[in-house]
Coordinates of C-alpha atoms in Angstrom, one line a residue:
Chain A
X600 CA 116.6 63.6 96.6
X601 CA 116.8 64.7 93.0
X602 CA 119.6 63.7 90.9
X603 CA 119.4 65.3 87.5
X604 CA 121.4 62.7 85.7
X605 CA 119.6 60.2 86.8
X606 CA 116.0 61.9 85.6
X607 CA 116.4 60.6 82.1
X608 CA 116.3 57.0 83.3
X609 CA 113.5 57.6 86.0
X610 CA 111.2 59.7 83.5
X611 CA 111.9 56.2 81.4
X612 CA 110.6 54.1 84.3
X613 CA 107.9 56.4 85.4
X614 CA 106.2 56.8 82.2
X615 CA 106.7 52.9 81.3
X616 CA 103.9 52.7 84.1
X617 CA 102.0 55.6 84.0
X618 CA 101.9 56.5 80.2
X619 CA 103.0 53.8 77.8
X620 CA 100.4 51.6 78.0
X621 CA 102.4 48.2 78.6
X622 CA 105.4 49.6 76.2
X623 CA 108.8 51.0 77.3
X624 CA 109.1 54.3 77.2
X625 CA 111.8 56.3 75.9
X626 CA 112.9 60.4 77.2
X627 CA 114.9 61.5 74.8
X628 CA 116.2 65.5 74.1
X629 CA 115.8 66.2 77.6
X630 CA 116.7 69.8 78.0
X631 CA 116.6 71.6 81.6
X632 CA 114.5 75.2 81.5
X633 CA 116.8 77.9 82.8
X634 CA 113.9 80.5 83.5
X635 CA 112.6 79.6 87.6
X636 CA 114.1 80.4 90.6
X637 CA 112.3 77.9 93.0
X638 CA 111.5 74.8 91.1
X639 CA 113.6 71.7 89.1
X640 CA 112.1 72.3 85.2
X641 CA 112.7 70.4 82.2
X642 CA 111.5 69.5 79.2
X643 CA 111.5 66.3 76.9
X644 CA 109.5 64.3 74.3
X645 CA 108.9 60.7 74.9
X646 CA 108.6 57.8 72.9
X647 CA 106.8 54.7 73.2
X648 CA 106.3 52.4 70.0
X649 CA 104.2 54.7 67.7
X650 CA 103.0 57.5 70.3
X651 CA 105.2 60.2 70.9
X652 CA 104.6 62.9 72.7
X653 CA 105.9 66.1 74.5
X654 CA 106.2 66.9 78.3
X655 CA 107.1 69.3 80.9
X656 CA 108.7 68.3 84.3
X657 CA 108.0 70.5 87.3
X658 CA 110.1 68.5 90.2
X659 CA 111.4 70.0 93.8
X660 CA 114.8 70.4 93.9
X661 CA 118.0 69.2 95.5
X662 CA 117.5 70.8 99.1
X663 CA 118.7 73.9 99.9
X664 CA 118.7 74.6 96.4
X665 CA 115.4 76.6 96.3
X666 CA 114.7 80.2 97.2
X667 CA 110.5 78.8 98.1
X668 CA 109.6 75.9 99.8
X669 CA 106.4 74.4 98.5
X670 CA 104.6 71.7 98.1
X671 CA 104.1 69.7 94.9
X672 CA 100.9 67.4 95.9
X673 CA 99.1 70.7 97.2
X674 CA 99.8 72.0 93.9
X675 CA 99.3 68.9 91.7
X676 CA 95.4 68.6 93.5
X677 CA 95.3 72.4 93.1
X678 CA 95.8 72.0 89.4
X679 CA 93.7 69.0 88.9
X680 CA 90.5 71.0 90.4
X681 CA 91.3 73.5 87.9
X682 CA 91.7 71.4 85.1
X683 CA 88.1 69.7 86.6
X684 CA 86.3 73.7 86.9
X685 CA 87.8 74.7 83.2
X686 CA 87.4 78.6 84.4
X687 CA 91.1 79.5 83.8
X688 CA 93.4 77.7 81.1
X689 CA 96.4 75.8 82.0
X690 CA 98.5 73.3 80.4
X691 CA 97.4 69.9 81.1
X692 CA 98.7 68.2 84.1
X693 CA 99.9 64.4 83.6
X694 CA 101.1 62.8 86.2
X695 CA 102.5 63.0 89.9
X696 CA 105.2 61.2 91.5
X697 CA 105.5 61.5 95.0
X698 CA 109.4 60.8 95.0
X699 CA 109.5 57.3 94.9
X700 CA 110.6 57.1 91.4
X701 CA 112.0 60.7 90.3
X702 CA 113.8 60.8 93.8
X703 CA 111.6 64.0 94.6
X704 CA 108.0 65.0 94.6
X705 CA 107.5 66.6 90.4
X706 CA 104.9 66.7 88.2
X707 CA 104.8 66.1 84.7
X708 CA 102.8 68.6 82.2
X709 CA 102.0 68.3 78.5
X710 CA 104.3 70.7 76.9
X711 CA 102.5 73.8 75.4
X712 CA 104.2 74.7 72.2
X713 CA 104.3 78.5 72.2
X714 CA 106.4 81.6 74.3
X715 CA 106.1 83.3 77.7
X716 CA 104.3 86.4 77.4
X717 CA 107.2 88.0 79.1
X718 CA 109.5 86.3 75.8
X719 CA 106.8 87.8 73.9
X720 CA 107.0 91.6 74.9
X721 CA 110.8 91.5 74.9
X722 CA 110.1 92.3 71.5
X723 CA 110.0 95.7 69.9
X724 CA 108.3 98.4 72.2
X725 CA 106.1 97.4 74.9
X726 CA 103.5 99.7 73.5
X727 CA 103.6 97.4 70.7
X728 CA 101.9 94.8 72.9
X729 CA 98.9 96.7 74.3
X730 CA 96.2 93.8 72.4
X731 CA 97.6 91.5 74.9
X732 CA 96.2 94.0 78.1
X733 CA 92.7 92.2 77.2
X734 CA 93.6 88.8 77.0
X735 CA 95.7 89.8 80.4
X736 CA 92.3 91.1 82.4
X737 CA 90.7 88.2 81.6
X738 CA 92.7 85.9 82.2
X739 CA 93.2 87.8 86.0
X740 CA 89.5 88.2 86.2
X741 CA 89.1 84.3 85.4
X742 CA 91.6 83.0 88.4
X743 CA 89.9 85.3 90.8
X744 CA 86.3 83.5 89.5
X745 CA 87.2 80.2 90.5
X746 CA 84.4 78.8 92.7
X747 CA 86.7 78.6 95.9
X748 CA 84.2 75.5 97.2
X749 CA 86.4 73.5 94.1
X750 CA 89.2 73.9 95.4
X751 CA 91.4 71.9 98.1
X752 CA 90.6 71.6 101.0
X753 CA 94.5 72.0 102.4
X754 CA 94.1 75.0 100.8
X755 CA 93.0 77.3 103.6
X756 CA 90.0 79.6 103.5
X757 CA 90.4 82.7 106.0
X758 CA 86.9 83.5 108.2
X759 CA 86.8 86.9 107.0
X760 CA 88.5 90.2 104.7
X761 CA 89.7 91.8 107.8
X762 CA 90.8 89.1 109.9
X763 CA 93.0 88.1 106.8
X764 CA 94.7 91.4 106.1
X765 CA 95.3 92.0 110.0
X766 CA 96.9 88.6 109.8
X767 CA 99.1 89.1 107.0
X768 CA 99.7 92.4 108.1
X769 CA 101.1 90.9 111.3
X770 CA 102.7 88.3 109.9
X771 CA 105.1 90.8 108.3
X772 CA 105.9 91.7 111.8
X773 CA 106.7 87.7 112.9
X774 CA 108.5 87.2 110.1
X775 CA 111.2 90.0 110.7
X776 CA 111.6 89.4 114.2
X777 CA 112.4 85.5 112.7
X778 CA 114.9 86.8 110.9
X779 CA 118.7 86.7 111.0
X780 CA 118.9 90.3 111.3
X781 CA 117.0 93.3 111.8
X782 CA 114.6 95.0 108.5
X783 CA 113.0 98.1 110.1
X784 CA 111.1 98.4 106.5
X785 CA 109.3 94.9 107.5
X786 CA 108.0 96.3 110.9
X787 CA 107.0 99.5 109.2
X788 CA 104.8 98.2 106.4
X789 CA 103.1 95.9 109.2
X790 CA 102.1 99.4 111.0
X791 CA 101.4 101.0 107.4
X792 CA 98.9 97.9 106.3
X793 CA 96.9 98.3 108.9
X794 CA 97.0 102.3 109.1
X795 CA 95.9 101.9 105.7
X796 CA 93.1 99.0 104.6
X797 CA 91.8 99.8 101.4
X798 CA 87.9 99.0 100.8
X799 CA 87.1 95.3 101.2
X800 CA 86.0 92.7 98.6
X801 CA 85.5 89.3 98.7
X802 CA 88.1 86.5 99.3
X803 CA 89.5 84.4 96.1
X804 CA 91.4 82.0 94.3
X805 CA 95.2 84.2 94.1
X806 CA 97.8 82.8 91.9
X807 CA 100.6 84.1 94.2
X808 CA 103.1 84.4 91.4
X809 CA 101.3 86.6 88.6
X810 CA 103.5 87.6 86.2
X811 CA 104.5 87.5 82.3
X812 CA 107.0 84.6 82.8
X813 CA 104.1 82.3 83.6
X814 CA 101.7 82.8 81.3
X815 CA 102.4 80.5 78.1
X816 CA 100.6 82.1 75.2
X817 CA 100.1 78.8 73.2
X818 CA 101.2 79.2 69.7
X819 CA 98.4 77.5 67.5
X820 CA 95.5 79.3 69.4
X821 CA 96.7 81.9 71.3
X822 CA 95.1 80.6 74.3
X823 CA 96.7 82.5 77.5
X824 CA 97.8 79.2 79.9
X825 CA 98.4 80.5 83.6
X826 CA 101.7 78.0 84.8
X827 CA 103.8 77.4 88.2
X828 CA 100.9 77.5 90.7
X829 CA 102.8 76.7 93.8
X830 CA 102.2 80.0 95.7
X831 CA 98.4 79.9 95.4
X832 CA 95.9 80.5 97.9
X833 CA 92.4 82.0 98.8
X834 CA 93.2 85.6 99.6
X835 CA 92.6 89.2 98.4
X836 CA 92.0 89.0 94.4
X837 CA 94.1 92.4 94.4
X838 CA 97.0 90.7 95.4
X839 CA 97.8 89.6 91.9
X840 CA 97.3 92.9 90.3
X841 CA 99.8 94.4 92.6
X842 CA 102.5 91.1 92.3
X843 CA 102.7 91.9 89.3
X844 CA 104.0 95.5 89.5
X845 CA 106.7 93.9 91.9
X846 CA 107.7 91.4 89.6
X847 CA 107.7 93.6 86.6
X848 CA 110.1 95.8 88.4
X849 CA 112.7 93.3 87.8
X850 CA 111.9 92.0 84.8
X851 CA 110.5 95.0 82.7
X852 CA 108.8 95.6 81.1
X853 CA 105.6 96.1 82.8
X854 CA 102.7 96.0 80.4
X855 CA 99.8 97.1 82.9
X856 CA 101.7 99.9 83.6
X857 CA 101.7 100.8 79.8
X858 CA 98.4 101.1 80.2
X859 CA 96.9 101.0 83.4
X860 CA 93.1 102.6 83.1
X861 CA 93.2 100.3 79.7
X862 CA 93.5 97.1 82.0
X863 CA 91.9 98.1 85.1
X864 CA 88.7 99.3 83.2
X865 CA 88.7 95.7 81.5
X866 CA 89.5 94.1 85.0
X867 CA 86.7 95.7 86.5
X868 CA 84.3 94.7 84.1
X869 CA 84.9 91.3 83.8
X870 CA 85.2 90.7 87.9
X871 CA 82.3 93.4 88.5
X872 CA 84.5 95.1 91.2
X873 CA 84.3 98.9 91.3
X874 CA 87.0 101.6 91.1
X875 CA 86.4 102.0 95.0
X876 CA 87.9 98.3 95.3
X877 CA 90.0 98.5 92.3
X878 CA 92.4 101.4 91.5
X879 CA 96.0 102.9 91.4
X880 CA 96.2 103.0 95.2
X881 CA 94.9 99.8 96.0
X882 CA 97.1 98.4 93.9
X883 CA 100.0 99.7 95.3
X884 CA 98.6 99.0 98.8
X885 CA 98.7 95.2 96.8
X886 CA 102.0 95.5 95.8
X887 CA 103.5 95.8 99.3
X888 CA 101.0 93.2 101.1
X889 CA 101.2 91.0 98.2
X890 CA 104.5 89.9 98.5
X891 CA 105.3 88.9 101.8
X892 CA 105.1 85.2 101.2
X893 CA 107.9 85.4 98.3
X894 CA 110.1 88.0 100.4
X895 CA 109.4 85.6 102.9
X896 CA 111.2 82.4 101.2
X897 CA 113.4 85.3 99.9
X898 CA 114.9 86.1 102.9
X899 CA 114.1 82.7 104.8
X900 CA 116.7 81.3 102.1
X901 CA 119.6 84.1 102.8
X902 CA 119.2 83.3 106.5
X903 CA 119.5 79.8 106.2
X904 CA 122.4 80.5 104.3
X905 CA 123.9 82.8 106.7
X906 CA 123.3 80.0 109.5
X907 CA 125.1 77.1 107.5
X908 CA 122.0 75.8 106.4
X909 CA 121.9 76.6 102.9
X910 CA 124.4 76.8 99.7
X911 CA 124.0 77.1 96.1
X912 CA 124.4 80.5 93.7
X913 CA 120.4 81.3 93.7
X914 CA 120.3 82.0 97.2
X915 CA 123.3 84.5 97.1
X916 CA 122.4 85.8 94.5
X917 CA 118.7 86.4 96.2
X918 CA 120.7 88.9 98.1
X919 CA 121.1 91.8 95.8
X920 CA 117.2 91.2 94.7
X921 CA 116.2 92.5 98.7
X922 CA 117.4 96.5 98.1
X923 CA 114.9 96.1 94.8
X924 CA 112.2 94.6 96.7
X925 CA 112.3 97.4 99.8
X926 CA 112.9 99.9 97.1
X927 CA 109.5 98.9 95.7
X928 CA 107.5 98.8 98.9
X929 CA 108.9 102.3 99.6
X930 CA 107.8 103.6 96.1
X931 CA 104.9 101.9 96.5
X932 CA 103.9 103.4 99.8
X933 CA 104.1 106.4 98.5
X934 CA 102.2 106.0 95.7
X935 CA 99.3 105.0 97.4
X936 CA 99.3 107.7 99.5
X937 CA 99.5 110.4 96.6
X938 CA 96.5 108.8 95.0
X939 CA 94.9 109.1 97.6
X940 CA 95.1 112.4 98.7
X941 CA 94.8 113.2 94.7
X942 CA 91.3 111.8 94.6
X943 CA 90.5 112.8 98.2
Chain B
X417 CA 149.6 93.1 105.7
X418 CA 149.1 93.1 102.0
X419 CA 146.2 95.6 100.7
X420 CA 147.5 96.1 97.5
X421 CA 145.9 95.4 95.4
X422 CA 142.4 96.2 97.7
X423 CA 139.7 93.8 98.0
X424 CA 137.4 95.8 95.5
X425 CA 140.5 94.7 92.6
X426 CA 140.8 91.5 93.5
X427 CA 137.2 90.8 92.9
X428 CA 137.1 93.1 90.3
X429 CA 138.9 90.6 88.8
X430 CA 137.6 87.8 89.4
X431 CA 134.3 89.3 87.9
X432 CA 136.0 90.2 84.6
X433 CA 137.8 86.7 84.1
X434 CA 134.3 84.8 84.2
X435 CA 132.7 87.2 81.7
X436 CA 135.7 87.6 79.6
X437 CA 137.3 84.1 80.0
X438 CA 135.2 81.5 81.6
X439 CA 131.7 82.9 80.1
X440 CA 132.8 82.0 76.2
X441 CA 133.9 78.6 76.8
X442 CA 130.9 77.7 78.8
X443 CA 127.7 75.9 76.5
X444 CA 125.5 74.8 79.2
X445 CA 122.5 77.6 79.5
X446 CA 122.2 76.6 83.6
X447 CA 125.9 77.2 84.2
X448 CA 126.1 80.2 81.9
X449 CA 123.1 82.2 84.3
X450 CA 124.7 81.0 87.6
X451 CA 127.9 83.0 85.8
X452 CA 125.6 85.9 85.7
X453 CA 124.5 85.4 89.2
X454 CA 128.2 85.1 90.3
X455 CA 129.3 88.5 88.4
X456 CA 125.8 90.0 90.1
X457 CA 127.2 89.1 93.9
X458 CA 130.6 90.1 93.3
X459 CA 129.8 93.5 92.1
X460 CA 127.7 93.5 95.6
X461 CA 131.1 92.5 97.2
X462 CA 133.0 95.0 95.6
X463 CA 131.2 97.8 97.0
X464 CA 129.9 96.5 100.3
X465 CA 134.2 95.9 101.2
X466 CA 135.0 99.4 100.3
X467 CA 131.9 101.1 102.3
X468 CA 130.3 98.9 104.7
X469 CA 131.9 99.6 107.6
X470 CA 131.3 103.4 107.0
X471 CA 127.7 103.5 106.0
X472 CA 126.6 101.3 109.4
X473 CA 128.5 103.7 111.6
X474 CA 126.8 106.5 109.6
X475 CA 123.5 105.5 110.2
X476 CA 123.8 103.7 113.2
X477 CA 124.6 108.1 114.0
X478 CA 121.6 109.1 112.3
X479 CA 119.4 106.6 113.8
X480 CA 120.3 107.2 117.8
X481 CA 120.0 111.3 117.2
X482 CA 116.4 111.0 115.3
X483 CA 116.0 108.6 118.4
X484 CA 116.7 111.6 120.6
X485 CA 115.2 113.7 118.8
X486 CA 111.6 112.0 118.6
X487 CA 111.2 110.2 121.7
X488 CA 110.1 113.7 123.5
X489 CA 107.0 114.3 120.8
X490 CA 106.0 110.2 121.5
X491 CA 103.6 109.8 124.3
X492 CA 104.2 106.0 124.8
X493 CA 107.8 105.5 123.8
X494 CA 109.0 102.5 126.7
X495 CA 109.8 100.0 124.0
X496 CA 111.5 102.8 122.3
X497 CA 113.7 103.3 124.9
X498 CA 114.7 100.0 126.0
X499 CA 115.9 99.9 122.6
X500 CA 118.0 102.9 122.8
X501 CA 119.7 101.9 126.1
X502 CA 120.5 98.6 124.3
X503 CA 122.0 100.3 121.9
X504 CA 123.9 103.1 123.9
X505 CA 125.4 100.5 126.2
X506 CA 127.1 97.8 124.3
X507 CA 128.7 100.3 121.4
X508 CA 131.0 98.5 119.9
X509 CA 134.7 99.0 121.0
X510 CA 136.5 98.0 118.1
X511 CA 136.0 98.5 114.0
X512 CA 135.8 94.6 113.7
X513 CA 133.2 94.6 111.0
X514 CA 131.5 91.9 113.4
X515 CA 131.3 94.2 116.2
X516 CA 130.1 96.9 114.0
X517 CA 127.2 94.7 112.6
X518 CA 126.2 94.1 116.1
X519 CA 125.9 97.9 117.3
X520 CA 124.0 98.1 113.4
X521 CA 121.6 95.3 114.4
X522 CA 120.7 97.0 117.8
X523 CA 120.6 100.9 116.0
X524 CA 118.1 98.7 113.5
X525 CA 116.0 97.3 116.4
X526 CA 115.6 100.8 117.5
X527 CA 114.8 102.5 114.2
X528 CA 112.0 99.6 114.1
X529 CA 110.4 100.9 116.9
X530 CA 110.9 103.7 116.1
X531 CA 108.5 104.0 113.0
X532 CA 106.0 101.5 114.8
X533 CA 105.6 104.2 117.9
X534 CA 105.2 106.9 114.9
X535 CA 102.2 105.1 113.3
X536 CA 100.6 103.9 116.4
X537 CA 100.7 107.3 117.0
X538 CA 99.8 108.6 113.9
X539 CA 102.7 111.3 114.8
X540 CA 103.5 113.1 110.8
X541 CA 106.7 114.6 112.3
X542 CA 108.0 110.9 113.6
X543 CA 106.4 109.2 110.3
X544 CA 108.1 111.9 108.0
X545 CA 111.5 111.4 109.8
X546 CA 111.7 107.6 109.9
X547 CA 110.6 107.6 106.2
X548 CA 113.9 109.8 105.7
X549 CA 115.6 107.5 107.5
X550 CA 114.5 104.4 105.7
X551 CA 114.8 106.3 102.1
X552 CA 118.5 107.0 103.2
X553 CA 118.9 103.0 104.1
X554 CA 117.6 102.1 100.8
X555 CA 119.7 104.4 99.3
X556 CA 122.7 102.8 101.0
X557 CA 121.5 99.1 100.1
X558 CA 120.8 100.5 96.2
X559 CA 124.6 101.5 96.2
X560 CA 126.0 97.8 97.6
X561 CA 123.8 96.1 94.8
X562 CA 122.9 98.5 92.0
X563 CA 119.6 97.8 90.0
X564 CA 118.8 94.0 90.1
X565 CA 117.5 92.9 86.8
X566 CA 116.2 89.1 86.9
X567 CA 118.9 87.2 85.0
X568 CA 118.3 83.7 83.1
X569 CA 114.2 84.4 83.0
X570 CA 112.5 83.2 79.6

């Protein structure tokens, strides 16, 4: 299990073996990152003779501490393939310790000097950010054009579009009837996915967690560096596009929705998809079928709390985010259908 | 029994001495979010004592008489109404808040049915009427919480 003031000392031990070179490394101004929800973050610079450097510690946390539960080898192999295929940018993964010496399973990154893009359009207006729309379709486009054959095998590749949404569609069904109590919203979005499949594409690399807090716009180059890839999978290439409007719900501001067509025309031209596949109401159909895995962990967390099985202030506090989330889905909903009967 | 002052003061309260008093003195970024996090819940807790037990039996109301009032105008409706006779026969007999969260749960288990007869169906009357129904939920779950902004993201 993870004991925080004990990671100083382990980081010590780890990198003595992994990263020194013979030396004995030192972790100094070792600071913990406030900003995610699911995972243990830190960063520190370490020291050993000469060679200094920076680093970033992604670990699992102490359980029952987490609103997701994930796993960090699937996502340290993920991240290696995508270091090896060089299609999207991300900051440079280090090492992996299974537990045996940072008491969980973490991985360490090189630091990225630079801001979240979500620190960055905190700033000013959001229409004062609109260059960054660009940068942001690309950088979509390039996660959704990762050769899925590179990728993990754990990862699972569904057999077809259709058999994929039916499942997740379903799945929203399972999932409620799982649950410590009833969500009539949850059984109604299953009915409404399938009453309502948009045109099908084909299957991709999806982040699972798109959103301004982790993208790392790096400082000296500008680079855009896609982080926290724990909820990725081969899925609908949509599903990111609609994420995001979730996520920027509660955490405006929402810079595609600044300019939508600007994105989405730039989105489509990079990926090739049309504005059949790609458009207002498929994104809200995205919105809603997108985020069933983190409304999942969401509410899988407040049940185990309800049963005894949980503690900690992140999970009750996860409570008052499920109104905003069904709130969404229902706004959503009827978005899509407006659009659709607009451009009937 | 003492219910002055109510349960809404109390935690009113509470709220206000960790932003006014236990917020300043705290350094540590970590602690100073799960602060925010605690004043988020308790202003959940502050509304949910004062109206909880009146918003379930309101809609638990609303949901058995759009029940009623649909199950004529559904051709298959036997899940529907196994539902509904769950729910008609075990009302609650007291205003325990447990008890009252029980008869909720089983008007809920109805109300999912419900909508999933309506789009099976593709019956507009049902659909419009269960999406009044889940607007007015969301409403009610809107007022407990209030808008949730994110806190402690960078």
């Amino acid at each position: 299990m993870l004991e925080p003031e004990k990671l100083t000392e382990q980081l010590e031990t780890l990198l003595s073996e992994v990263w020194a070179d013979g030396s004995t490394a030192s972790v100094d101004d070792f600071v913990q990152i406030t900003g995610g929800y699911s995972r243990y973050m830190a960063r520190f610079a370490a020291t050993a003779g000469d060679h200094s450097q920076r680093f970033v510690l992604r670990a699992d946390p102490p359980p029952g501490q987490s609103i997701l539960d994930t796993d960090r080898q699937l996502e340290w192999d993920l991240v290696q393939a995508l270091m090896a295929d060089g299609n999207v940018t991300i900051p440079p993964a280090r090492f992996f310790d299974d537990g045996s010496v940072l008491g969980a399973p973490a991985i360490v990154f090189e630091e990225i000097a630079g801001e979240t893009m979500y620190v960055r359009i905190q700033t000013g207006e959001v229409t004062d950010h609109l260059d960054l729309l660009e940068p942001l379709a690309d950088i979509s486009a390039s996660i959704h054009g990762v050769d899925v054959a590179t990728l993990p095998e754990a990862i699972e590749r569904p057999n077809s579009w259709d058999e994929y949404i039916d499942a997740e569609a379903a799945r929203w069904r399972s999932v409620e009837q799982d649950h410590v109590e009833s969500d009539p919203l949850m059984r109604v979005i299953a009915a409404w996915l399938v009453a309502n499949k948009p045109p099908p594409t084909e299957l991709t690399l999806v982040h699972g967690d798109f959103q301004a807090p982790n993208i790392l716009i790096d400082k000296s180059t500008g680079a855009f560096n896609m982080i926290d890839w724990e909820l990725a999978h081969v899925g609908d290439p949509r599903e990111d596009l609609g994420w995001w409007g979730l996520a920027h719900t509660s955490q405006p501001p929402n810079l595609i929705e600044a300019d939508r067509d600007r994105f989405l025309a730039r989105y489509r031209e990079k990926t090739g998809l049309s504005e059949e596949v790609v458009n207002p109401a498929t994104l809200a159909y995205f919105t809603v079928f997108a985020s069933l895995g983190v409304f999942t962990n969401v509410i899988g967390a407040t049940a185990a709390m309800a049963r005894g099985q949980a503690s900690g202030m992140t999970v009750a506090y996860m409570t008052s985010a499920i109104p905003s989330m069904h709130g969404i889905y229902v706004n959503a909903m009827q978005q899509a259908g407006a659009w659709r009967e607009d451009n009937a | 029994m003492i219910t002055q002052p109510t349960i809404p003061q109390l935690l009113e309260t509470i709220r206000d001495e960790l932003g006014d008093k236990v917020m300043p003195q705290v350094a540590d970024a970590t602690t100073k979010v799960n602060i925010e996090m605690m004043q988020a819940v308790l202003n959940q807790l502050i509304e949910r004592s004062e109206h909880e037990i009146d918003w379930m039996t309101n809609e638990i109301a609303a949901i058995q008489n759009a029940a009623e009032r649909l199950t004529p105008t559904l051709s298959n409706s036997d899940a529907l109404d196994a539902a509904v006779l769950d729910l008609t026969s075990n009302r609650a007999d007291s205003m325990q808040l447990s008890a009252i969260t029980a008869d909720y749960e089983r008007a809920s288990e109805v109300l999912s049915r419900l909508g999933e007869a309506a789009y099976a169906e593709s019956n507009d009357a049902a659909i419009s009427d269960v999406q009044a129904l889940l607007n007015a939920r969301l409403a009610t779950e809107n007022a407990a919480t209030g808008e949730f902004i994110a806190v402690g993201r960078d």
